[in-house]
PDB file of C-alpha atoms and ligand atoms in Angstrom:
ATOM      1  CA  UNK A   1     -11.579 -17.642  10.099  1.00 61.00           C
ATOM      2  CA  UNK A   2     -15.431 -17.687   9.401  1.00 67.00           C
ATOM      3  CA  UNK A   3     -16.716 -17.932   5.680  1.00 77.00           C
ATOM      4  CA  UNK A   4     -17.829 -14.405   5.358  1.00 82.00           C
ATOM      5  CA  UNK A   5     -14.474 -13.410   6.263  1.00 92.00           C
ATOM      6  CA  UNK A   6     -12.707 -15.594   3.232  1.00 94.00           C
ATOM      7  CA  UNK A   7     -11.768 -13.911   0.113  1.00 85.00           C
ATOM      8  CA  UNK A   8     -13.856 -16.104  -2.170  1.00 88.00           C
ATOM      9  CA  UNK A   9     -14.684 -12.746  -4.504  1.00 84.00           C
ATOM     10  CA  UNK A  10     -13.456 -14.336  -7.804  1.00 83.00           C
ATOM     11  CA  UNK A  11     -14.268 -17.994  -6.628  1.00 84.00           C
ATOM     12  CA  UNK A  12     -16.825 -18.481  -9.369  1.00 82.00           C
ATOM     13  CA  UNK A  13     -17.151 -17.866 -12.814  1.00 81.00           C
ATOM     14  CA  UNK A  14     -17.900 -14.176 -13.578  1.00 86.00           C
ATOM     15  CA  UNK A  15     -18.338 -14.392 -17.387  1.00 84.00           C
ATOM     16  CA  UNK A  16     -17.542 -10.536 -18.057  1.00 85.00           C
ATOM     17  CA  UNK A  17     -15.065  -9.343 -15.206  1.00 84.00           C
ATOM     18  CA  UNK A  18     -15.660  -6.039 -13.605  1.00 83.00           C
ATOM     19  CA  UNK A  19     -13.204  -3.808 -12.951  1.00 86.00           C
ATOM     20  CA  UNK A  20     -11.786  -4.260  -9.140  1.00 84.00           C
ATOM     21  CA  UNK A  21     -13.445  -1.385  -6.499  1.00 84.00           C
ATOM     22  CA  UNK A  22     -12.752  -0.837  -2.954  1.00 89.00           C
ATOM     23  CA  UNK A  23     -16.513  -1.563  -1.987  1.00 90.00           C
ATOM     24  CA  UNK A  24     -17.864  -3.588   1.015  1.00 91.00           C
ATOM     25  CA  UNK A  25     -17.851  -7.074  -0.523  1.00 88.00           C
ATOM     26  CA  UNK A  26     -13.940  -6.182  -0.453  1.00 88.00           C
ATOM     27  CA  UNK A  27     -13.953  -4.407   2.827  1.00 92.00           C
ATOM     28  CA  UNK A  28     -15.019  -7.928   4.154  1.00 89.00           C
ATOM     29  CA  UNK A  29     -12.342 -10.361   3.202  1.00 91.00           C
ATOM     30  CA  UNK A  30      -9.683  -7.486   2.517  1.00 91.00           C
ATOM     31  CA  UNK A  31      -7.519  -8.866   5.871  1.00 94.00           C
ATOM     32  CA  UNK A  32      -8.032 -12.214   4.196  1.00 92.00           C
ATOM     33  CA  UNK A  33      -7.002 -10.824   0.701  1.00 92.00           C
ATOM     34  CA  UNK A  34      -4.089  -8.818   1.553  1.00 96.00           C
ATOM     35  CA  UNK A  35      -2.128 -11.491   3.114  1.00 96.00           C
ATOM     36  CA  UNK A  36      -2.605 -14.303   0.733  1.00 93.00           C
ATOM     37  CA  UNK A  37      -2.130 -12.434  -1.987  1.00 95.00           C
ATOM     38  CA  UNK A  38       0.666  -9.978  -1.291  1.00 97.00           C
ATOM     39  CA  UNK A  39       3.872 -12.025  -0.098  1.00 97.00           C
ATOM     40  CA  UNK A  40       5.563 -10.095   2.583  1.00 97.00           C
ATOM     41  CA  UNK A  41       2.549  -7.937   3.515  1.00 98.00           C
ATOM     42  CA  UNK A  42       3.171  -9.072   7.237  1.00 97.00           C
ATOM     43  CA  UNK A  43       7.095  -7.817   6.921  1.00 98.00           C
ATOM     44  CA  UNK A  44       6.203  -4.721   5.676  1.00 98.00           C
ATOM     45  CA  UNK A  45       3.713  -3.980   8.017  1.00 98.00           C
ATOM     46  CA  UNK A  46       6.602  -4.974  10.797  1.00 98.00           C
ATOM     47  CA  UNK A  47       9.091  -2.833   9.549  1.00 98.00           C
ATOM     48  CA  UNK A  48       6.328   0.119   8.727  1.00 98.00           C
ATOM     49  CA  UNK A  49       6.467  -0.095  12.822  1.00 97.00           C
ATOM     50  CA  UNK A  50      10.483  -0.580  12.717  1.00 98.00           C
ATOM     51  CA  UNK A  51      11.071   2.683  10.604  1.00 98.00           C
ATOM     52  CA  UNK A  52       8.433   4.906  12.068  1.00 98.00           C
ATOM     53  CA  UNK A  53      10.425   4.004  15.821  1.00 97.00           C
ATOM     54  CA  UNK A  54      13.609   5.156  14.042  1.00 98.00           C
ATOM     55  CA  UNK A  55      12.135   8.422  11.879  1.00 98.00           C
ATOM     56  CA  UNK A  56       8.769   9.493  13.916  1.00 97.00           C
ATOM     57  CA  UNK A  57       9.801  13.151  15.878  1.00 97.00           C
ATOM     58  CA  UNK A  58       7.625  14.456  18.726  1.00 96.00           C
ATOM     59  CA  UNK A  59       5.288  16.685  17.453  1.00 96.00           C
ATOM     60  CA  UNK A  60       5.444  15.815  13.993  1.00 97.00           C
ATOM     61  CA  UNK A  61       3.199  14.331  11.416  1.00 98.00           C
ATOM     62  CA  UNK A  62       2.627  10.714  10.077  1.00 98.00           C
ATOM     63  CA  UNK A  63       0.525   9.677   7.207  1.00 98.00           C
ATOM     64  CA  UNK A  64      -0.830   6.679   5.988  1.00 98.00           C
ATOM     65  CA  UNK A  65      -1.958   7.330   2.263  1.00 98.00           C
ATOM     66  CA  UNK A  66      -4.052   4.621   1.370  1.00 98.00           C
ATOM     67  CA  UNK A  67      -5.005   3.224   4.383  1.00 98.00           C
ATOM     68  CA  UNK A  68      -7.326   0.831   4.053  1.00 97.00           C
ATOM     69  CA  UNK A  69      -8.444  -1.008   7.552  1.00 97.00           C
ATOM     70  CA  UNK A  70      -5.545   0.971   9.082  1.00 97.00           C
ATOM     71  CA  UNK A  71      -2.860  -2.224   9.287  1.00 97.00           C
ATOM     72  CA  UNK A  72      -0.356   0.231   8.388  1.00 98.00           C
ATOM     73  CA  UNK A  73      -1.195   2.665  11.093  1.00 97.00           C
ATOM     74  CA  UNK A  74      -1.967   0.330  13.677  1.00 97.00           C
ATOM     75  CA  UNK A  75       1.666  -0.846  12.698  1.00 97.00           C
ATOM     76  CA  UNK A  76       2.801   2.780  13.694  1.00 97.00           C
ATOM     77  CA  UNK A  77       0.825   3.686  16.772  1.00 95.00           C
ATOM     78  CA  UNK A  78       2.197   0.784  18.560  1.00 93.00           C
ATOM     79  CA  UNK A  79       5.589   1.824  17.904  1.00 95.00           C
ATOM     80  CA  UNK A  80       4.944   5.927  18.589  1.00 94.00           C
ATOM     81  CA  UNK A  81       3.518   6.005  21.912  1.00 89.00           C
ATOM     82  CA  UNK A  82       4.236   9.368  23.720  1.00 89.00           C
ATOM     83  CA  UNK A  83       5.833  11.261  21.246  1.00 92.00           C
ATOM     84  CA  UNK A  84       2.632  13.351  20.297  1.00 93.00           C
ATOM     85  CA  UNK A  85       3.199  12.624  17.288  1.00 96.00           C
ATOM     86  CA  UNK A  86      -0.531  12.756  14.765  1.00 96.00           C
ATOM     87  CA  UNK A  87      -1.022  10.050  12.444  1.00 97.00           C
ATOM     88  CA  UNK A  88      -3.173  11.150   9.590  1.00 98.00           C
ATOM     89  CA  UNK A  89      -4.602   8.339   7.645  1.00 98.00           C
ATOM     90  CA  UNK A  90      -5.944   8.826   4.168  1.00 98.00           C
ATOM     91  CA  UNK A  91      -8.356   6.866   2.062  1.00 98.00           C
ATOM     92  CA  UNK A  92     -11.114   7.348  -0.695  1.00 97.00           C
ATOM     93  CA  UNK A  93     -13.016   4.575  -0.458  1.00 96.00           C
ATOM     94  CA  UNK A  94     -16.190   5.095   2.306  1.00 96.00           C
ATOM     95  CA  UNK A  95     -16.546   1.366   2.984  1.00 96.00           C
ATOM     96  CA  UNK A  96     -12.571   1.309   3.769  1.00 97.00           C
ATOM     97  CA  UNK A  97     -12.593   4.274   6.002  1.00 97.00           C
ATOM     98  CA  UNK A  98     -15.785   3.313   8.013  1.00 96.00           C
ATOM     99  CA  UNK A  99     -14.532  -0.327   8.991  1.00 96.00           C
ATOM    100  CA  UNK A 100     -11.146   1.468   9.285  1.00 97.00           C
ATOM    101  CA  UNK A 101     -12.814   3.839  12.160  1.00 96.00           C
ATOM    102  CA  UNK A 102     -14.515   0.371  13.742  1.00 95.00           C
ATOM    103  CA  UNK A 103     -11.501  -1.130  13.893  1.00 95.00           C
ATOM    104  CA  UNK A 104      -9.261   1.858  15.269  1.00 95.00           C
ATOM    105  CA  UNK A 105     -12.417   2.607  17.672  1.00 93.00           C
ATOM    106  CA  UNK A 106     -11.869  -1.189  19.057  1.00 94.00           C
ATOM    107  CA  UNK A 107      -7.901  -0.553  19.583  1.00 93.00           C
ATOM    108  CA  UNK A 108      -6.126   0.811  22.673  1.00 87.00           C
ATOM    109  CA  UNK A 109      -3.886   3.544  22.007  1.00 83.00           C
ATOM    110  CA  UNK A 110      -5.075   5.169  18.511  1.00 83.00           C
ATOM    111  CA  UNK A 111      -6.610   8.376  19.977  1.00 76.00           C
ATOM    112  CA  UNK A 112      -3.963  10.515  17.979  1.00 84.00           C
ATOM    113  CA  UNK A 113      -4.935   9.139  14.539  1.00 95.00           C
ATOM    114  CA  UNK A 114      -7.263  11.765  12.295  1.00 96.00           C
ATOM    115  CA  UNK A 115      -9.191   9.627   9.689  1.00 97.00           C
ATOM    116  CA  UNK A 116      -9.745  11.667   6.356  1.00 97.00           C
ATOM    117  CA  UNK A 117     -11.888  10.429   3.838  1.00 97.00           C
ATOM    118  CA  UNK A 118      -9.888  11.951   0.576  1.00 97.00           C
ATOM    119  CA  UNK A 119      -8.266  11.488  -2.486  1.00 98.00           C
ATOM    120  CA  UNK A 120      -4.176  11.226  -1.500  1.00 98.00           C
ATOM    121  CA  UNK A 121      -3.575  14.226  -4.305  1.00 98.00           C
ATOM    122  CA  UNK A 122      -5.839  16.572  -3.269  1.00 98.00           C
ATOM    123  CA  UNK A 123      -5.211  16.559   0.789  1.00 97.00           C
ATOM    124  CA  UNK A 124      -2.557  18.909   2.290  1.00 98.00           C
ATOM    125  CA  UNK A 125       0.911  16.927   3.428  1.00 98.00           C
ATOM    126  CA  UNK A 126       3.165  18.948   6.261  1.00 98.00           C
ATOM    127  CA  UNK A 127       5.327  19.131   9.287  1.00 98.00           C
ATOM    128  CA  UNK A 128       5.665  15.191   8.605  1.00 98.00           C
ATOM    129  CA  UNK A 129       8.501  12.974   9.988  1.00 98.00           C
ATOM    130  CA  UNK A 130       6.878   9.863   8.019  1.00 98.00           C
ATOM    131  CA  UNK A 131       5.169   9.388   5.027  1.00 98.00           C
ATOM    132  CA  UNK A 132       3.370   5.382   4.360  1.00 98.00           C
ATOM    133  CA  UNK A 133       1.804   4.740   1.149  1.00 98.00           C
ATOM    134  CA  UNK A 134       2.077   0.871   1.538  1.00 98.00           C
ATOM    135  CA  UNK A 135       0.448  -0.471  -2.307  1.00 98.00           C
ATOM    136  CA  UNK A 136      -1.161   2.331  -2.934  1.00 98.00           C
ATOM    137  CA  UNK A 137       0.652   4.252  -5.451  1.00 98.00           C
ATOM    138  CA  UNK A 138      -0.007   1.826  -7.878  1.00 98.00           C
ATOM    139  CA  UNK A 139      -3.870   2.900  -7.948  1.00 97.00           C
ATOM    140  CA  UNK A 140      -3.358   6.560  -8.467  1.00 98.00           C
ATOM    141  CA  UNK A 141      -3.402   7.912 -12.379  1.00 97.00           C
ATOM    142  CA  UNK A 142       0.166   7.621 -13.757  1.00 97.00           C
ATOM    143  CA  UNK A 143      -0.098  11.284 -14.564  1.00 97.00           C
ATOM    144  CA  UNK A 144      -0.424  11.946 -10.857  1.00 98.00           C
ATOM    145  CA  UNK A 145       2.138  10.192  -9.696  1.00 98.00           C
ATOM    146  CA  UNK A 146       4.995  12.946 -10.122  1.00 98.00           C
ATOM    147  CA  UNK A 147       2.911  15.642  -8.747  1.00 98.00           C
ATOM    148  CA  UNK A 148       1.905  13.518  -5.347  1.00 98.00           C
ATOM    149  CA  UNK A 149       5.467  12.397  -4.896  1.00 98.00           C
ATOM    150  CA  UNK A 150       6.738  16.021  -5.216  1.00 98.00           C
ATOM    151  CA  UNK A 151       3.869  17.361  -2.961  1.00 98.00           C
ATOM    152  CA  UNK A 152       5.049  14.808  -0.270  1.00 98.00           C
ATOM    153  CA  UNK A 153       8.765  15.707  -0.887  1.00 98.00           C
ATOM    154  CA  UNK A 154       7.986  19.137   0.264  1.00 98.00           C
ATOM    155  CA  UNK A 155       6.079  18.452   3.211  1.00 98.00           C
ATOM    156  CA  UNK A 156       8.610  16.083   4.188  1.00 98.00           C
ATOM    157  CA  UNK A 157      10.696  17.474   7.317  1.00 98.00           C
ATOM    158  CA  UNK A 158      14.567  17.435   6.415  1.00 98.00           C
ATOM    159  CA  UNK A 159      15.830  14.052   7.768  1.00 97.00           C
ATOM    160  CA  UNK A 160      11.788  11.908   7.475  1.00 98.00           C
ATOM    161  CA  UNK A 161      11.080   9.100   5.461  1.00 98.00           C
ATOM    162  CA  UNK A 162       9.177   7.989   2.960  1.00 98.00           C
ATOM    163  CA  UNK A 163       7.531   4.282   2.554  1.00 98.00           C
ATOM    164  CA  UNK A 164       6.589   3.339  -0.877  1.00 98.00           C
ATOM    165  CA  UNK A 165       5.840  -0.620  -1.245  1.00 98.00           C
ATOM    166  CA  UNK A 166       4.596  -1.429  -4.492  1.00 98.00           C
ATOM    167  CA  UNK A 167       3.687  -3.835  -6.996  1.00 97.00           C
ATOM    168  CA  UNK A 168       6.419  -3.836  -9.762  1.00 98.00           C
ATOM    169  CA  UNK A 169       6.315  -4.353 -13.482  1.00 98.00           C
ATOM    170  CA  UNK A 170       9.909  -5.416 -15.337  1.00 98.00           C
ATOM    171  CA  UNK A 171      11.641  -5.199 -18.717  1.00 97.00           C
ATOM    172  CA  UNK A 172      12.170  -7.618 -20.755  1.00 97.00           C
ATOM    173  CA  UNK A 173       8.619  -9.272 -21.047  1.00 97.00           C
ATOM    174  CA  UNK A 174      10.284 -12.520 -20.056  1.00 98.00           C
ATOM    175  CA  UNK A 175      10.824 -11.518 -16.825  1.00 98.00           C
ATOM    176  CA  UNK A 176       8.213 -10.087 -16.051  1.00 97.00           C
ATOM    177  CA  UNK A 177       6.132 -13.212 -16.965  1.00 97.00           C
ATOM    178  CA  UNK A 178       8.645 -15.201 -14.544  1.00 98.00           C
ATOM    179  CA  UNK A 179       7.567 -12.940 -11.702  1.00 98.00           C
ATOM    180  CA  UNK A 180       4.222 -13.015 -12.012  1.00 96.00           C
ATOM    181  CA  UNK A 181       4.429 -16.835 -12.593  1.00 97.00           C
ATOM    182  CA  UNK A 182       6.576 -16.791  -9.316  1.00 98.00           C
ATOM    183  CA  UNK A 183       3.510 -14.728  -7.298  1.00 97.00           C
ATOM    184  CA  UNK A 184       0.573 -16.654  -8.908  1.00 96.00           C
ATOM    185  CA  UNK A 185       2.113 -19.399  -7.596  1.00 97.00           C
ATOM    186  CA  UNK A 186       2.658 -18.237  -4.266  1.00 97.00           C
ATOM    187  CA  UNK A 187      -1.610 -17.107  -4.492  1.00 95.00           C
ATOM    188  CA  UNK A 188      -1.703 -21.064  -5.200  1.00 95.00           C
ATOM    189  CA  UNK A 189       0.147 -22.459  -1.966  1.00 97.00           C
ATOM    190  CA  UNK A 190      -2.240 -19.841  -0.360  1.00 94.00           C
ATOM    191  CA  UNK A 191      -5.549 -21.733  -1.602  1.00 94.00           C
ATOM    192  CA  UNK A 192      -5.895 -19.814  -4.200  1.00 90.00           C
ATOM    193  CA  UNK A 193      -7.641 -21.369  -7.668  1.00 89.00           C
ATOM    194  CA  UNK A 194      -6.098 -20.925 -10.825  1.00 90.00           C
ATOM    195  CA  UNK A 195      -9.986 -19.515 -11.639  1.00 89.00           C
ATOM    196  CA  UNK A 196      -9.672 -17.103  -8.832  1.00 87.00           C
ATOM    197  CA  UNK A 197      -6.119 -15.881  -9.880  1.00 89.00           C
ATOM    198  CA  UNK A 198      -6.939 -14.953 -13.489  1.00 87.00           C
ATOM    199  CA  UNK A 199     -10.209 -13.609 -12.483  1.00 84.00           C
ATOM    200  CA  UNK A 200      -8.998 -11.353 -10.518  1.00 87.00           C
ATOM    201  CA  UNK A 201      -6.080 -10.464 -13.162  1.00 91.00           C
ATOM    202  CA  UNK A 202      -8.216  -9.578 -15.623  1.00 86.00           C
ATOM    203  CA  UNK A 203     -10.173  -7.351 -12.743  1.00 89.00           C
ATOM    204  CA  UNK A 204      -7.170  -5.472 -11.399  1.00 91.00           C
ATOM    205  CA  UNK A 205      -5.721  -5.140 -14.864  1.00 91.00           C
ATOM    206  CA  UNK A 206      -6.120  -1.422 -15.998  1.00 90.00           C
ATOM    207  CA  UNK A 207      -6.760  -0.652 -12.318  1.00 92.00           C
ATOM    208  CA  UNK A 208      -3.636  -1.444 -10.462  1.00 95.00           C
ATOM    209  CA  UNK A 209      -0.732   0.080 -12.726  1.00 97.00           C
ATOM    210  CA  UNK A 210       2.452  -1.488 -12.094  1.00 97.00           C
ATOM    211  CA  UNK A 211       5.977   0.688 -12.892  1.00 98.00           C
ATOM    212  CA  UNK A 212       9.495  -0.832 -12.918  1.00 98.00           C
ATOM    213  CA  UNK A 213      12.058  -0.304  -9.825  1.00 98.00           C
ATOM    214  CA  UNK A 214      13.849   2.092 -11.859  1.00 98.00           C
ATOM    215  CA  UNK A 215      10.668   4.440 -13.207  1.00 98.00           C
ATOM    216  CA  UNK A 216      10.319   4.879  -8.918  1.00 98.00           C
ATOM    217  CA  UNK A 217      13.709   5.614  -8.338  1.00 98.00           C
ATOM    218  CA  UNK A 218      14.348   8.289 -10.987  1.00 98.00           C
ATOM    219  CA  UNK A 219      11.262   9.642 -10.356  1.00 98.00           C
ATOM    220  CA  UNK A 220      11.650   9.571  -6.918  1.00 98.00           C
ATOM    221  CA  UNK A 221      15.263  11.140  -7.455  1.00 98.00           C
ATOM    222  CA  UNK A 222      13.786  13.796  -9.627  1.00 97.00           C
ATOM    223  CA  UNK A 223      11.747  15.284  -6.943  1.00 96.00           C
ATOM    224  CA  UNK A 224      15.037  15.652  -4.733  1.00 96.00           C
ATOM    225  CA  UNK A 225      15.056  12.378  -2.773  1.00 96.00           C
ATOM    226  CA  UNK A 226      18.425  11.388  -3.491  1.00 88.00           C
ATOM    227  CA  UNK A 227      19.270   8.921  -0.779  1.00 97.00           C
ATOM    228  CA  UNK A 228      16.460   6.047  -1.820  1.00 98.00           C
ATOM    229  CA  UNK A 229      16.763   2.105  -1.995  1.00 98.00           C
ATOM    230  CA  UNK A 230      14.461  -0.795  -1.719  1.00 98.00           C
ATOM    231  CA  UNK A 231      15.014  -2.659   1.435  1.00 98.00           C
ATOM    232  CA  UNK A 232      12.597  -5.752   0.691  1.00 98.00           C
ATOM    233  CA  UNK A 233      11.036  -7.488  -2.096  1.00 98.00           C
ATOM    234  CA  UNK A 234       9.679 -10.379  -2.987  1.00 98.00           C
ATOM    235  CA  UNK A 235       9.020 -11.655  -6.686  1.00 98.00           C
ATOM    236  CA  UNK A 236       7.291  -8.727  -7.787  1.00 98.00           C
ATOM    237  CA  UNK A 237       6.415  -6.460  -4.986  1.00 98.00           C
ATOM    238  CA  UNK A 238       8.658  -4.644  -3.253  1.00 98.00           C
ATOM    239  CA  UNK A 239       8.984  -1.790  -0.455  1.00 98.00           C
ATOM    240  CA  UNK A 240      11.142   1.480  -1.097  1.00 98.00           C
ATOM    241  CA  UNK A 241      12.600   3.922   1.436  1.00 98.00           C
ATOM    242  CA  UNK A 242      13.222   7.483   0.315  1.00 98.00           C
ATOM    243  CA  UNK A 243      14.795   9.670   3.099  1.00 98.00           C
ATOM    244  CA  UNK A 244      14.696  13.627   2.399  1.00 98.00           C
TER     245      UNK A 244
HETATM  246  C1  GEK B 301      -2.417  -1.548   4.099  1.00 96.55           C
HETATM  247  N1  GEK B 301      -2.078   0.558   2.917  1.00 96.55           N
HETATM  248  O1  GEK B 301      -3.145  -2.461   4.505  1.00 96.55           O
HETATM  249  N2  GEK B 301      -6.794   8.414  -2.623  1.00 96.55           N
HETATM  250  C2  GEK B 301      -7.032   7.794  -1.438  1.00 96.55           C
HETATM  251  N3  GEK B 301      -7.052   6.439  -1.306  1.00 96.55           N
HETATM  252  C3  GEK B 301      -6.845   5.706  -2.419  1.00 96.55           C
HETATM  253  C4  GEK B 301      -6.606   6.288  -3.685  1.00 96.55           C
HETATM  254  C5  GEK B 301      -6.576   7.715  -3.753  1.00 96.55           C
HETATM  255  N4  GEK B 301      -6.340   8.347  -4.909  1.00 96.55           N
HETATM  256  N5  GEK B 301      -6.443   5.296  -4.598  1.00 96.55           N
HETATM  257  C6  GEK B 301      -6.570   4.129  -3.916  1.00 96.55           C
HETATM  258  N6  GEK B 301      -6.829   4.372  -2.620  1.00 96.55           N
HETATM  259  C7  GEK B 301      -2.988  -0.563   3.101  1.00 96.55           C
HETATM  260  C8  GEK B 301      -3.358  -1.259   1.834  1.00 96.55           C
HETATM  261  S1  GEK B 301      -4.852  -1.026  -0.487  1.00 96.55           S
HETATM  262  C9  GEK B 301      -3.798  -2.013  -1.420  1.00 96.55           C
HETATM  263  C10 GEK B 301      -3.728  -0.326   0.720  1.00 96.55           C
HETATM  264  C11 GEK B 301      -4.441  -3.114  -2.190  1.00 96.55           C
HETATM  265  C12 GEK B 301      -6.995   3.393  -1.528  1.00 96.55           C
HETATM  266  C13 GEK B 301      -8.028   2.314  -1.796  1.00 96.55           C
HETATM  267  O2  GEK B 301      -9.335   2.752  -1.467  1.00 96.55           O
HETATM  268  C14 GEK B 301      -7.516   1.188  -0.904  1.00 96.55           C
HETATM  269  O3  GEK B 301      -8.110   1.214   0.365  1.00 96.55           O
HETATM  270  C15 GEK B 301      -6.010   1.451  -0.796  1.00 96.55           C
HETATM  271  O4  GEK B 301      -5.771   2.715  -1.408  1.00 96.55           O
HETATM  272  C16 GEK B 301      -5.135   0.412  -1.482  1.00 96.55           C
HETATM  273  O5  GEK B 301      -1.237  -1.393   4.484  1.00 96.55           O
HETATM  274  O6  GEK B 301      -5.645  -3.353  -2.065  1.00 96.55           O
HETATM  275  O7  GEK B 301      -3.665  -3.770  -2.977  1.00 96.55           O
END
């Protein structure tokens, strides 16, 4: 991996911290920050691909809400080939979506995937088989949450699926301090510093909102999913299906 391609963001001393943004300095390492900072980002991007094989119908809808660079969809086109099936992929941030378009414009295969440079609660969800929103709940305004989830409940085909892999807070206090003790030191056997870590605590703080397992479950149970269970997590991050 070359230098400008390492996430080095929080590296040195920042003195006042500024809030965390999805700008170009992050588009650049983002590949490198994901993965050494989210354990099991590599398994949920497999099994993205597993479930959209099992749950993608011909001439449906997929969406990836949140999508970054695109991993997620990427991890869905190779498993959808010749279904014409349309993978819509959603993201607010311009430096994300034009790397994202690079990137997909580079890869055989992704001719069917719309790019849409939106917010996830404002753009229209239908006819979909599969709905991804790998970590990116957790950005969205708490108040907004409901709304989005029930929005993507109804354009939710009976019988498709819904991805929801999240960072997760938990009650009491003492466990949640063992959890993120658990993940900082996972960021440490990745070359992370312990400067770098809370760095970039104090910038995501306020930014990235964590909720419990159970807040996502009744909530998602309240908008009518009622056959919902994580199938992965590690420490505190975790991956939910919700099938309508
Ligand atoms: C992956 N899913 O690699 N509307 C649209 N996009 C948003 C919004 C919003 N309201 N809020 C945040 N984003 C990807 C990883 S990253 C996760 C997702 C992380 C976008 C934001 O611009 C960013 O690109 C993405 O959600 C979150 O599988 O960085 O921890």
């Amino acid at each position: 991996m070359s230098d400008s391609s390492r996430d080095n963001l929080f590296a040195n001393p920042l003195g006042q911290v500024p809030g965390f943004v999805f700008d170009e300095s992050v588009v650049d390492v983002f590949p490198d920050m994901i993965s050494r900072s989210v354990p099991g980002y590599e398994t949920i991007l497999a099994y993205t691909g597993e479930l959209a094989d099992r749950y993608v119908q011909p001439n449906t809808h997929c969406y990836d809400l949140g999508c970054s660079l695109g991993a997620s969809t990427l991890a869905m086109s190779q498993r959808i080939n010749g279904r014409n099936a349309k993978i819509i992929a959603v993201d607010n941030s311009d430096a994300m979506l034009k790397k994202c378009a690079l990137i997909l414009a580079s890869t055989p295969d992704t001719g069917a995937v719309e790019l849409v440079n939106g917010d996830i609660c404002d753009i229209e969800i239908n006819n979909a088989s599969l709905v991804v929103m790998n970590f990116t709940l957790q950005f969205v305004p708490l108040e907004q949450r409901a709304n989005l989830l029930e929005k993507i409940y109804q354009g939710l085909n009976p019988g498709g699926c819904l991805i929801i892999s999240e960072k997760l807070s938990f009650e009491p206090e003492s466990l949640n301090a063992l959890l993120s003790e658990l993940h900082h030191g996972f960021k440490r056997a990745q070359g992370y510093s312990d400067l770098e870590i809370s760095q970039k605590r104090d910038s995501i703080e306020n930014v990235l909102v964590p909720e419990t397992l159970d807040s996502h479950i009744q909530r998602l149970r309240a908008c009518g999913f009622q056959s919902t269970s994580p199938w992965f997590q590690c420490f505190n991050f975790c991956s939910l299906v919700a099938i309508k």
